[in-house]
Every structure is written in C-alpha cells, then in structure tokens.
Short mmCIF file of C-alpha atoms in Angstrom, two decimals:
data_model
loop_
_atom_site.label_atom_id
_atom_site.label_comp_id
_atom_site.label_asym_id
_atom_site.label_seq_id
_atom_site.Cartn_x
_atom_site.Cartn_y
_atom_site.Cartn_z
CA SER A 94 -18.11 -1.88 12.79
CA ILE A 95 -18.52 1.37 14.69
CA ASP A 96 -21.04 0.75 17.48
CA ARG A 97 -22.00 2.32 20.82
CA ARG A 98 -19.07 0.76 22.61
CA VAL A 99 -16.58 2.23 20.13
CA LEU A 100 -18.21 5.67 20.27
CA GLY A 101 -18.43 5.51 24.07
CA PHE A 102 -14.77 4.53 24.36
CA THR A 103 -13.79 7.40 22.05
CA LEU A 104 -15.86 9.90 24.07
CA ILE A 105 -14.34 8.74 27.37
CA LEU A 106 -10.84 8.91 25.87
CA CYS A 107 -11.39 12.48 24.64
CA LEU A 108 -12.83 13.67 27.95
CA GLY A 109 -10.11 11.86 29.92
CA SER A 110 -7.37 13.44 27.78
CA SER A 111 -8.84 16.91 28.27
CA ILE A 112 -9.06 16.48 32.04
CA LEU A 113 -5.60 14.92 32.29
CA PHE A 114 -3.88 17.75 30.44
CA ALA A 115 -5.82 20.37 32.39
CA ILE A 116 -4.74 18.97 35.78
CA GLY A 117 -1.06 19.82 35.24
CA PRO A 118 -1.48 23.60 34.72
CA ALA A 119 -4.11 23.74 37.46
CA LEU A 120 -1.77 22.12 40.00
CA ALA A 121 1.06 24.40 38.87
CA LEU A 122 -1.08 27.47 39.54
CA CYS A 123 -2.08 26.16 42.96
CA ARG A 124 1.55 25.72 43.97
CA ALA A 125 2.74 28.99 42.41
CA ASN A 126 4.50 31.53 44.66
CA VAL A 127 2.97 34.90 43.90
CA GLN A 128 6.07 36.85 44.93
CA ASN A 129 8.36 34.80 42.68
CA ALA A 130 5.89 35.09 39.79
CA PHE A 131 5.98 38.89 40.07
CA LYS A 132 9.77 38.81 40.11
CA GLU A 133 9.90 36.61 37.00
CA GLY A 134 7.42 38.90 35.27
CA ALA A 135 9.59 41.89 36.09
CA ARG A 136 12.51 40.26 34.37
CA GLY A 137 10.42 39.82 31.19
CA PHE A 138 9.80 36.11 31.34
CA SER A 139 6.47 34.27 31.46
CA LEU A 140 6.69 31.33 33.86
CA GLY A 141 10.40 31.26 34.39
CA GLY A 142 12.92 28.72 33.12
CA SER A 143 11.01 25.67 34.31
CA GLY A 144 7.79 26.73 32.61
CA LEU A 145 9.60 27.47 29.39
CA ARG A 146 11.36 24.12 29.43
CA LEU A 147 8.06 22.34 30.04
CA ARG A 148 6.48 23.99 26.99
CA HIS A 149 9.48 23.11 24.87
CA LEU A 150 9.37 19.52 26.10
CA LEU A 151 5.68 19.20 25.23
CA ILE A 152 6.21 20.60 21.72
CA ALA A 153 9.26 18.37 21.16
CA SER A 154 7.15 15.36 22.20
CA GLU A 155 4.41 16.42 19.81
CA LEU A 156 6.94 16.66 17.00
CA ALA A 157 8.32 13.23 17.88
CA PHE A 158 4.87 11.64 17.57
CA ALA A 159 4.31 13.54 14.31
CA VAL A 160 7.56 12.10 12.94
CA ILE A 161 6.43 8.56 13.79
CA LEU A 162 3.07 9.00 12.06
CA LEU A 163 4.58 10.82 9.09
CA THR A 164 7.19 8.07 8.63
CA GLY A 165 4.48 5.40 8.69
CA ALA A 166 2.40 7.35 6.19
CA GLY A 167 5.45 7.78 3.96
CA LEU A 168 6.11 4.04 4.00
CA MET A 169 2.48 3.39 3.04
CA VAL A 170 2.66 5.94 0.20
CA LYS A 171 5.81 4.33 -1.17
CA SER A 172 4.25 0.87 -0.76
CA PHE A 173 1.17 1.92 -2.77
CA TRP A 174 3.36 3.51 -5.41
CA LYS A 175 5.32 0.25 -5.73
CA MET A 176 2.08 -1.71 -5.90
CA TYR A 177 0.60 0.36 -8.72
CA THR A 178 3.81 0.74 -10.73
CA ASN A 179 4.42 -3.02 -10.52
CA PRO A 180 1.64 -4.23 -12.87
CA PRO A 181 -0.31 -7.44 -12.21
CA GLY A 182 1.14 -9.07 -15.35
CA PHE A 183 -1.92 -8.51 -17.51
CA ALA A 184 -4.23 -5.74 -18.74
CA PRO A 185 -7.41 -5.74 -16.58
CA GLU A 186 -9.21 -2.98 -18.49
CA ASN A 187 -12.56 -3.90 -20.12
CA THR A 188 -12.22 -7.52 -19.04
CA LEU A 189 -14.94 -9.66 -17.52
CA VAL A 190 -14.22 -12.81 -15.51
CA MET A 191 -16.75 -15.50 -14.63
CA LYS A 192 -16.78 -19.13 -13.55
CA VAL A 193 -18.59 -22.06 -15.15
CA ALA A 194 -18.93 -25.29 -13.17
CA LEU A 195 -19.53 -28.43 -15.22
CA SER A 196 -21.13 -30.97 -12.92
CA GLY A 197 -23.17 -34.12 -13.34
CA PRO A 198 -22.54 -37.52 -14.96
CA GLN A 199 -22.91 -36.11 -18.47
CA TYR A 200 -19.66 -34.15 -18.03
CA ALA A 201 -17.62 -36.90 -16.43
CA ALA A 202 -16.00 -37.72 -19.76
CA LYS A 203 -13.24 -35.47 -21.05
CA ALA A 204 -14.76 -35.34 -24.55
CA ARG A 205 -18.06 -33.87 -23.25
CA LYS A 206 -16.25 -31.09 -21.43
CA ILE A 207 -14.17 -30.23 -24.46
CA ALA A 208 -17.31 -30.17 -26.61
CA TYR A 209 -19.01 -27.79 -24.16
CA PHE A 210 -16.15 -25.30 -24.13
CA THR A 211 -15.67 -25.56 -27.88
CA GLU A 212 -19.32 -24.56 -28.36
CA LEU A 213 -18.88 -21.78 -25.82
CA SER A 214 -15.86 -20.47 -27.72
CA HIS A 215 -17.77 -20.41 -31.01
CA ARG A 216 -20.64 -18.46 -29.48
CA PHE A 217 -18.45 -15.87 -27.78
CA GLU A 218 -16.24 -15.34 -30.81
CA SER A 219 -19.30 -14.47 -32.91
CA MET A 220 -20.81 -12.07 -30.34
CA PRO A 221 -20.55 -8.32 -31.06
CA GLY A 222 -18.32 -6.44 -28.64
CA VAL A 223 -16.14 -9.46 -27.77
CA ARG A 224 -12.52 -8.72 -28.66
CA ALA A 225 -10.92 -11.85 -27.15
CA PHE A 226 -12.04 -14.88 -25.21
CA GLY A 227 -10.18 -17.45 -23.14
CA ILE A 228 -10.74 -20.36 -20.75
CA ALA A 229 -8.57 -21.45 -17.82
CA ASN A 230 -8.58 -24.02 -15.05
CA PHE A 231 -6.23 -23.50 -12.11
CA GLU A 232 -4.93 -26.04 -9.63
CA ASP A 233 -1.98 -26.23 -7.27
CA TYR A 234 0.64 -28.91 -7.81
CA ILE A 235 2.66 -30.22 -4.86
CA VAL A 236 6.12 -31.36 -5.96
CA GLN A 237 7.03 -34.89 -4.87
CA SER A 238 10.57 -35.78 -5.81
CA LYS A 239 11.21 -39.32 -7.12
CA ASN A 240 14.61 -39.29 -5.50
CA ASN A 241 14.56 -38.10 -1.89
CA ALA A 242 18.29 -37.47 -2.04
CA ILE A 243 17.69 -34.77 -4.67
CA PRO A 244 15.50 -31.99 -3.23
CA PRO A 245 12.97 -30.34 -5.58
CA LEU A 246 13.84 -26.98 -7.05
CA VAL A 247 10.39 -25.66 -6.04
CA ASP A 248 8.02 -27.08 -3.42
CA HIS A 249 4.82 -26.33 -5.29
CA PHE A 250 3.54 -24.39 -8.26
CA ARG A 251 0.31 -23.56 -10.00
CA VAL A 252 -0.71 -25.48 -13.11
CA SER A 253 -2.99 -23.45 -15.37
CA LEU A 254 -4.78 -25.32 -18.14
CA VAL A 255 -5.72 -22.66 -20.68
CA SER A 256 -7.05 -22.24 -24.18
CA ALA A 257 -4.66 -20.98 -26.83
CA ASN A 258 -6.37 -17.56 -26.92
CA TYR A 259 -6.34 -17.16 -23.11
CA PHE A 260 -3.14 -15.10 -23.18
CA GLN A 261 -4.61 -12.50 -25.56
CA ALA A 262 -7.90 -12.41 -23.64
CA ILE A 263 -6.30 -11.56 -20.32
CA GLY A 264 -3.63 -9.36 -21.86
CA MET A 265 -0.55 -11.16 -20.58
CA ARG A 266 2.94 -9.91 -21.34
CA LEU A 267 5.35 -12.28 -23.07
CA LEU A 268 8.93 -11.82 -21.90
CA LYS A 269 10.62 -14.26 -24.29
CA GLY A 270 9.77 -17.12 -26.62
CA ARG A 271 6.22 -17.46 -28.02
CA TRP A 272 2.66 -18.21 -26.95
CA LEU A 273 1.11 -21.67 -26.99
CA THR A 274 -0.86 -22.63 -30.11
CA ALA A 275 -3.51 -25.28 -30.69
CA THR A 276 -0.97 -27.40 -32.61
CA ASP A 277 1.56 -27.63 -29.76
CA PRO A 278 2.09 -31.01 -28.06
CA SER A 279 0.21 -31.64 -24.80
CA ASP A 280 3.32 -31.31 -22.64
CA ALA A 281 4.47 -27.95 -24.08
CA VAL A 282 4.47 -25.27 -21.41
CA ILE A 283 4.82 -21.57 -20.81
CA ILE A 284 6.29 -20.66 -17.43
CA ASN A 285 6.15 -17.43 -15.51
CA GLU A 286 9.24 -15.45 -14.58
CA THR A 287 9.25 -16.73 -10.97
CA MET A 288 9.37 -20.33 -12.20
CA ALA A 289 12.06 -19.46 -14.75
CA ARG A 290 14.19 -17.77 -12.13
CA ARG A 291 13.91 -20.54 -9.53
CA VAL A 292 14.37 -23.48 -11.89
CA PHE A 293 16.75 -22.20 -14.55
CA GLY A 294 18.42 -19.26 -12.81
CA ALA A 295 20.29 -17.11 -15.32
CA GLN A 296 20.02 -19.76 -18.09
CA ASP A 297 17.63 -19.33 -21.01
CA PRO A 298 14.69 -21.75 -20.42
CA ILE A 299 13.39 -21.67 -24.02
CA GLY A 300 13.59 -25.15 -25.55
CA ARG A 301 14.52 -26.81 -22.27
CA LYS A 302 12.26 -29.32 -20.52
CA LEU A 303 10.46 -29.25 -17.20
CA ASP A 304 10.07 -32.25 -14.93
CA GLN A 305 7.08 -31.82 -12.62
CA HIS A 306 8.59 -34.26 -10.11
CA ARG A 307 11.37 -31.75 -9.47
CA ALA A 308 10.05 -28.74 -11.41
CA GLY A 309 13.41 -28.97 -13.13
CA PRO A 310 14.86 -30.03 -16.50
CA GLY A 311 13.36 -33.10 -18.16
CA GLY A 312 9.74 -33.31 -19.38
CA GLY A 313 7.66 -30.85 -21.37
CA PRO A 314 9.49 -28.25 -23.49
CA VAL A 315 9.30 -24.59 -22.48
CA VAL A 316 8.13 -22.47 -25.42
CA GLY A 317 7.79 -19.13 -23.65
CA VAL A 318 8.24 -17.10 -20.47
CA ALA A 319 5.40 -14.79 -19.39
CA ALA A 320 5.22 -12.03 -16.79
CA ASN A 321 4.01 -13.00 -13.33
CA LEU A 322 0.25 -12.88 -12.85
CA LYS A 323 -1.34 -11.49 -9.69
CA TYR A 324 -4.72 -13.18 -9.73
CA GLU A 325 -6.26 -12.10 -6.46
CA LYS A 326 -4.27 -9.33 -4.79
CA LEU A 327 -2.02 -6.60 -6.12
CA ASP A 328 0.02 -6.77 -2.92
CA ALA A 329 0.71 -10.52 -3.12
CA ASP A 330 3.97 -11.95 -4.42
CA PRO A 331 3.18 -14.42 -7.25
CA GLY A 332 4.55 -17.92 -6.96
CA PRO A 333 5.83 -20.22 -9.73
CA GLU A 334 3.30 -21.11 -12.44
CA LEU A 335 3.17 -23.00 -15.71
CA PHE A 336 0.58 -22.97 -18.49
CA GLN A 337 -0.53 -25.89 -20.67
CA LEU A 338 -3.30 -26.36 -23.25
CA TYR A 339 -6.52 -27.39 -21.51
CA MET A 340 -7.88 -29.47 -24.42
CA ARG A 341 -4.88 -31.79 -24.16
CA ASN A 342 -4.72 -32.01 -20.37
CA LEU A 343 -8.24 -31.93 -18.93
CA GLY A 344 -8.90 -34.83 -16.60
CA GLU A 345 -12.00 -36.84 -15.83
CA GLY A 346 -14.69 -35.75 -13.36
CA ASN A 347 -16.29 -32.39 -12.65
CA THR A 348 -14.51 -29.24 -13.73
CA THR A 349 -14.75 -25.57 -12.81
CA MET A 350 -13.38 -23.28 -15.50
CA THR A 351 -12.68 -19.56 -15.40
CA VAL A 352 -13.92 -17.71 -18.46
CA ILE A 353 -12.15 -14.47 -19.45
CA VAL A 354 -13.77 -12.14 -21.96
CA ARG A 355 -12.13 -8.95 -23.22
CA LEU A 356 -14.78 -6.54 -24.47
CA ALA A 357 -14.90 -3.39 -26.53
CA GLY A 358 -17.39 -1.68 -24.19
CA ASP A 359 -18.48 -1.67 -20.56
CA PRO A 360 -17.90 -5.21 -19.21
CA LEU A 361 -20.75 -5.20 -16.69
CA GLY A 362 -23.14 -3.80 -19.28
CA LEU A 363 -22.53 -6.80 -21.53
CA ALA A 364 -22.55 -9.33 -18.68
CA PRO A 365 -26.27 -10.28 -19.01
CA ALA A 366 -25.86 -11.11 -22.72
CA LEU A 367 -22.80 -13.26 -21.98
CA ARG A 368 -24.57 -15.09 -19.17
CA LYS A 369 -27.57 -15.75 -21.43
CA SER A 370 -25.31 -17.12 -24.16
CA ILE A 371 -23.63 -19.52 -21.72
CA SER A 372 -26.94 -20.67 -20.20
CA SER A 373 -28.38 -21.44 -23.63
CA ILE A 374 -25.80 -24.23 -24.06
CA ASP A 375 -26.85 -26.01 -20.86
CA PRO A 376 -29.14 -24.17 -18.41
CA ALA A 377 -28.36 -26.70 -15.67
CA GLN A 378 -24.71 -25.59 -15.38
CA PRO A 379 -24.19 -22.64 -12.99
CA VAL A 380 -22.46 -19.41 -14.05
CA TYR A 381 -21.25 -17.36 -11.07
CA ASP A 382 -18.65 -14.91 -9.72
CA ILE A 383 -19.09 -12.50 -12.64
CA GLU A 384 -16.62 -9.67 -12.00
CA ASN A 385 -15.10 -6.70 -13.73
CA LEU A 386 -11.42 -7.61 -13.47
CA GLU A 387 -10.30 -4.02 -12.95
CA GLN A 388 -12.75 -3.52 -10.09
CA ALA A 389 -11.87 -6.88 -8.56
CA LEU A 390 -8.18 -5.98 -8.43
CA SER A 391 -9.00 -2.61 -6.87
CA ALA A 392 -11.19 -4.32 -4.27
CA SER A 393 -8.39 -6.76 -3.44
CA ILE A 394 -6.44 -3.96 -1.71
CA SER A 395 -9.43 -2.14 -0.20
CA ALA A 396 -8.31 -3.06 3.34
CA ARG A 397 -4.83 -1.67 2.72
CA ARG A 398 -6.32 1.43 1.09
CA PHE A 399 -8.39 2.07 4.23
CA GLU A 400 -5.34 1.61 6.48
CA PHE A 401 -3.43 3.97 4.19
CA PHE A 402 -6.21 6.58 4.44
CA LEU A 403 -6.33 6.37 8.24
CA LEU A 404 -2.57 6.62 8.67
CA CYS A 405 -2.28 9.55 6.26
CA THR A 406 -5.17 11.32 8.02
CA PHE A 407 -3.51 10.88 11.42
CA ALA A 408 -0.17 12.03 10.01
CA ALA A 409 -1.74 15.14 8.45
CA ALA A 410 -3.50 15.95 11.73
CA ALA A 411 -0.27 15.49 13.69
CA LEU A 412 1.60 17.71 11.22
CA LEU A 413 -1.04 20.44 11.56
CA MET A 414 -0.98 20.21 15.35
CA ALA A 415 2.82 20.41 15.33
CA LEU A 416 2.66 23.50 13.13
CA ILE A 417 0.14 25.16 15.44
CA GLY A 418 2.03 24.08 18.56
CA VAL A 419 5.41 25.42 17.46
CA TYR A 420 3.84 28.65 16.25
CA GLY A 421 1.94 29.08 19.51
CA VAL A 422 4.96 28.52 21.76
CA ILE A 423 7.27 30.78 19.73
CA ALA A 424 4.62 33.50 19.36
CA TYR A 425 3.86 33.39 23.10
CA SER A 426 7.57 33.51 23.90
CA VAL A 427 7.99 36.58 21.66
CA THR A 428 5.04 38.27 23.36
CA GLN A 429 6.49 37.61 26.82
CA ARG A 430 9.92 38.86 25.73
CA THR A 431 8.71 42.03 24.01
CA ARG A 432 10.37 44.30 26.59
CA GLU A 433 13.61 42.32 26.46
CA ILE A 434 13.70 42.42 22.65
CA GLY A 435 13.03 46.16 22.72
CA ILE A 436 15.96 46.74 25.10
CA ARG A 437 18.27 44.63 22.90
CA MET A 438 17.26 46.57 19.79
CA ALA A 439 17.67 49.89 21.61
CA LEU A 440 21.19 48.81 22.51
CA GLY A 441 22.00 48.13 18.84
CA ALA A 442 20.81 44.62 18.04
CA GLN A 443 20.07 44.17 14.32
CA ARG A 444 16.65 43.00 13.14
CA ARG A 445 18.16 40.05 11.28
CA THR A 446 19.87 39.00 14.52
CA VAL A 447 16.52 38.98 16.31
CA VAL A 448 15.02 36.86 13.51
CA ARG A 449 17.94 34.45 13.65
CA VAL A 450 17.69 34.04 17.43
CA ILE A 451 13.92 33.37 17.40
CA VAL A 452 14.12 30.94 14.45
CA ALA A 453 17.10 29.16 16.04
CA GLN A 454 15.05 28.70 19.21
CA GLY A 455 12.27 27.02 17.23
CA LEU A 456 14.66 24.89 15.17
CA TRP A 457 16.56 23.67 18.23
CA MET A 458 13.31 22.63 19.87
CA GLY A 459 12.14 21.01 16.62
CA LEU A 460 15.36 19.13 15.90
CA CYS A 461 15.35 17.57 19.36
CA GLY A 462 11.79 16.31 18.81
CA ILE A 463 12.55 15.12 15.27
CA ALA A 464 15.64 13.19 16.40
CA ALA A 465 13.67 11.47 19.18
CA GLY A 466 10.83 10.69 16.75
CA LEU A 467 13.15 9.15 14.16
CA LEU A 468 14.72 6.90 16.79
CA ALA A 469 11.27 5.77 17.96
CA ALA A 470 10.07 5.28 14.38
CA TYR A 471 13.10 3.09 13.62
CA GLY A 472 11.82 0.56 16.13
CA LEU A 473 8.06 0.98 15.67
CA THR A 474 7.89 0.77 11.87
CA ARG A 475 8.99 -2.87 12.09
CA LEU A 476 5.44 -3.57 13.28
CA MET A 477 4.22 -2.38 9.85
CA THR A 478 6.00 -5.08 7.88
CA SER A 479 2.78 -6.95 7.06
CA LEU A 480 1.23 -3.73 5.71
CA LEU A 481 4.05 -2.91 3.30
CA TYR A 482 4.74 -4.14 -0.22
CA GLY A 483 8.17 -3.89 -1.79
CA VAL A 484 9.38 -1.42 0.87
CA ALA A 485 11.65 -2.05 3.86
CA PRO A 486 10.16 -0.89 7.19
CA ASN A 487 13.33 1.16 7.83
CA ASP A 488 13.57 2.71 4.36
CA PRO A 489 16.19 5.50 4.71
CA LEU A 490 14.66 7.78 2.06
CA THR A 491 11.29 7.75 3.81
CA PHE A 492 12.90 8.52 7.17
CA ALA A 493 14.92 11.35 5.64
CA ALA A 494 11.83 12.77 3.91
CA ALA A 495 9.83 12.70 7.18
CA GLY A 496 12.63 14.53 8.98
CA VAL A 497 12.93 17.17 6.26
CA VAL A 498 9.15 17.76 6.16
CA LEU A 499 9.01 18.23 9.95
CA ALA A 500 12.05 20.52 9.92
CA ALA A 501 10.43 22.62 7.19
CA THR A 502 7.23 22.72 9.26
CA VAL A 503 9.13 24.00 12.30
CA LEU A 504 10.86 26.63 10.17
CA LEU A 505 7.53 27.70 8.68
CA ALA A 506 5.94 27.97 12.14
CA SER A 507 8.89 29.91 13.60
CA TRP A 508 9.18 32.46 10.81
CA PRO A 509 6.06 34.64 11.42
CA PRO A 510 6.76 35.19 15.17
CA ALA A 511 10.41 35.93 14.32
CA LEU A 512 9.37 38.58 11.78
CA LYS A 513 6.94 40.05 14.30
CA ALA A 514 9.75 40.27 16.86
CA ALA A 515 12.06 41.97 14.34
CA LEU A 516 9.43 44.66 13.64
CA ILE A 517 9.05 45.62 17.31
CA ASP A 518 9.47 49.36 17.93
CA PRO A 519 11.98 49.75 20.80
CA LEU A 520 10.13 52.81 22.26
CA VAL A 521 6.83 50.92 22.31
CA ALA A 522 8.50 47.82 23.71
CA LEU A 523 10.09 49.76 26.62
CA ARG A 524 6.62 50.90 27.68
CA HIS A 525 5.21 47.35 27.29
CA GLU A 526 3.54 45.89 30.36
#
C-alpha cells in the first residue's frame, strides 16, 4: 500500500532530480567565459556547438526512454488483446458459481450424495429465471505409468466429474463429437483440446479409448472434444482435462461440488433465492464462494490490468515529454538562429528549404534516440516475459509500431518551429538582436 515511506521516498526523489538537473547548467554558467559567449552570440548561436550538442543528447536520451516505455506498453496492449480475443472456453455471462460442501457421516455413502444433488437439480430446474444448471467436482490426477519403460504421454491432468447438463450450464464449446448424456457408460469421457493434442496428435480421438495410467489409448471411449476451459485466470494456459459423469464416478467420503447456474436475469440478484433453496435441503451443509462468473474472470487479471494501466500512463507521459522536449529545443534553436535564417533567405534561400533543414535537424536527433531506445528495449523487454500472454517479448510489430509513433511525434514537434522559421521576414531578421 501507499504509506508515508513511499510518499517520502517519492518526494525525495523528485527534489533530488530537480536539484541534480539544475546543478549542470549552474556549473556551466559559473565556468562560462564572457568574452567567448559574446563572440558566439555575435555569430548567431546560443551556447555554441557544445551547448547545442548537449541539448540534442538530452532530447535523444529522452526519446530513447520513451521508446522503451512505449514498447513495453505496446506489448501489454497486444497481450491484453490476445487475452480477450482468446475466449475462456465458455460463456460467463449471467452465470453464477457457488460451492456446496457435503460433510458428515450421513454423506459418506455415495448414494446419499447422489440423492442430495438429484434433489438439488430438481429444485433448481423448477425455479423461475434458471435457464440451465450443472454440478462439477474437480480433482487433479497424477499419471503413474504401469510400465516405467514407457513414459506417460502427459504427467498429470484434471478429472472433472460433471452432470450431463453441466456443459450447457457453463456454455462450453464443443469442437467435435457430442456431449455426455445420462445414459453413457461410466468410463465415457469428453477431453479438452489440450488433452486431444498431446495424446492423439493429429489423429481423430472420437471413439478411441483413454488409459489413465498413460493418458493414452486404452480405457474409456472419447465421445467428444471440448474447447479448453480457463477456470481461474484468463492469462493462464489450460492444461489437459477430461470430463466424466459424476453420478457414475463419485467416490466415498466428503465431497465439495461446484454448482453452476445460468440465469435469465442478474446473477447476484437471484443469489439469495438460490442459497435459500440449497439450504432448505440440508441447512447443516455450507454454501460458499458465491460469485458472478463474469466478474470473477475480470478480477482474475486485476493485477495485470493495474500493471497495464501504470505502464501505459508512464508511456503516455514519456511521449508527451518527448513531444514538448523536441519542440522546445527546435523552437529555441530557431529563435537563436533568426538572424542567420534571415541572411540565408535574403541571399535566396527558399522557404521550403528552410522547413526541410529545420525538420531534418529534428528528425536526425529523433532517429538517433529512437535507434538507441529500440536497442535498449530489445534487451529490457525480456524482463516482461511473466507479464505477457501470447506475445513474444521481442515482438517485431510492436517494436516497429513504437518506432513509427516516436518518429511521427518528432515530426509533429519539429513542424511548427520549421513553419515559423520559413515565415521569418528577412528585413526583420537582419535587425534581430
């Protein structure tokens, strides 16, 4: 959190930066030779070649830092675009998720648990506003090969025991085959696309069997392939998963089930009625973690969204400062060279030539800074790998876009002073002090 130490550090940093950047000009003035300064002024220059080079170096450095920040912001923008255009594998709109924990000796038997969830299904299906309802129990399965000489095709996968209407309730997308039905055998499975790709490769998995000791052929038949589900985070890569009917595969002991309800109206508005309906079956069983699925998915990337906001804010500030900096240096240079420009125009220089020379000065300074910034960004963006999703830290399109944006900024900042220089009246310029 932001506390006194953070604010104090920020204040000291700001004051220290101001003092540090004021010391340089102050020392330069102390060491300045008055006679040489008058001579340089007579020739129409401000601080001479060294002073001009220093200003150009500072602006080029500013542009280099702006390129680094703009490249990072561009990578974050592309990462967020990938995240939102790559759907979570289901439709989270108007969907409520909650957990029901069946505990106690009365639910140790499999039949009692099935009876509880069967009653729950009947109640929800008859409630107004409920469009679909499903139940799921998730657990991770570690693959242990029977034959050590034959390595498993996958190391682990998620086993999801679900009701037959779970897929419609959560809005999953079927890629091939069909959904599970209540009449399917207990070992029939639906696998996600990650499991299908790792186990079967380019082969069609429909009708083939899955052996949980190798997660390979042999065992329950595959009846369908579903899109990958992102349960917790939009920016997480889903692992292999298979789905089986919960009524045929529930074990003994306590069970925690996830209840998914797709509603016609506001999910949180109907949450109290749903909780009351569940509690009326057995008030001793807790109902918790009631969430709007759409909001839960949005909250899962809140940290990345904040990082994205900060980086974009810094990049925008750096871009604005670069714009102001380039404009200030070019405008000041034009002001100091007013007499020189007037003499050139009096001797026949065309206005478009003056514009071209001033703009070229700004672009040369800008391109040097942009090139240095792109080289630095190429190494520094590797540190952002953990913040990105589906985007390489050295994405060439992002780097090119950052360079083009900065070049356009330099051109935009150089144009007004160049036009001002082209409109100088030679007679007025020759009398300029």
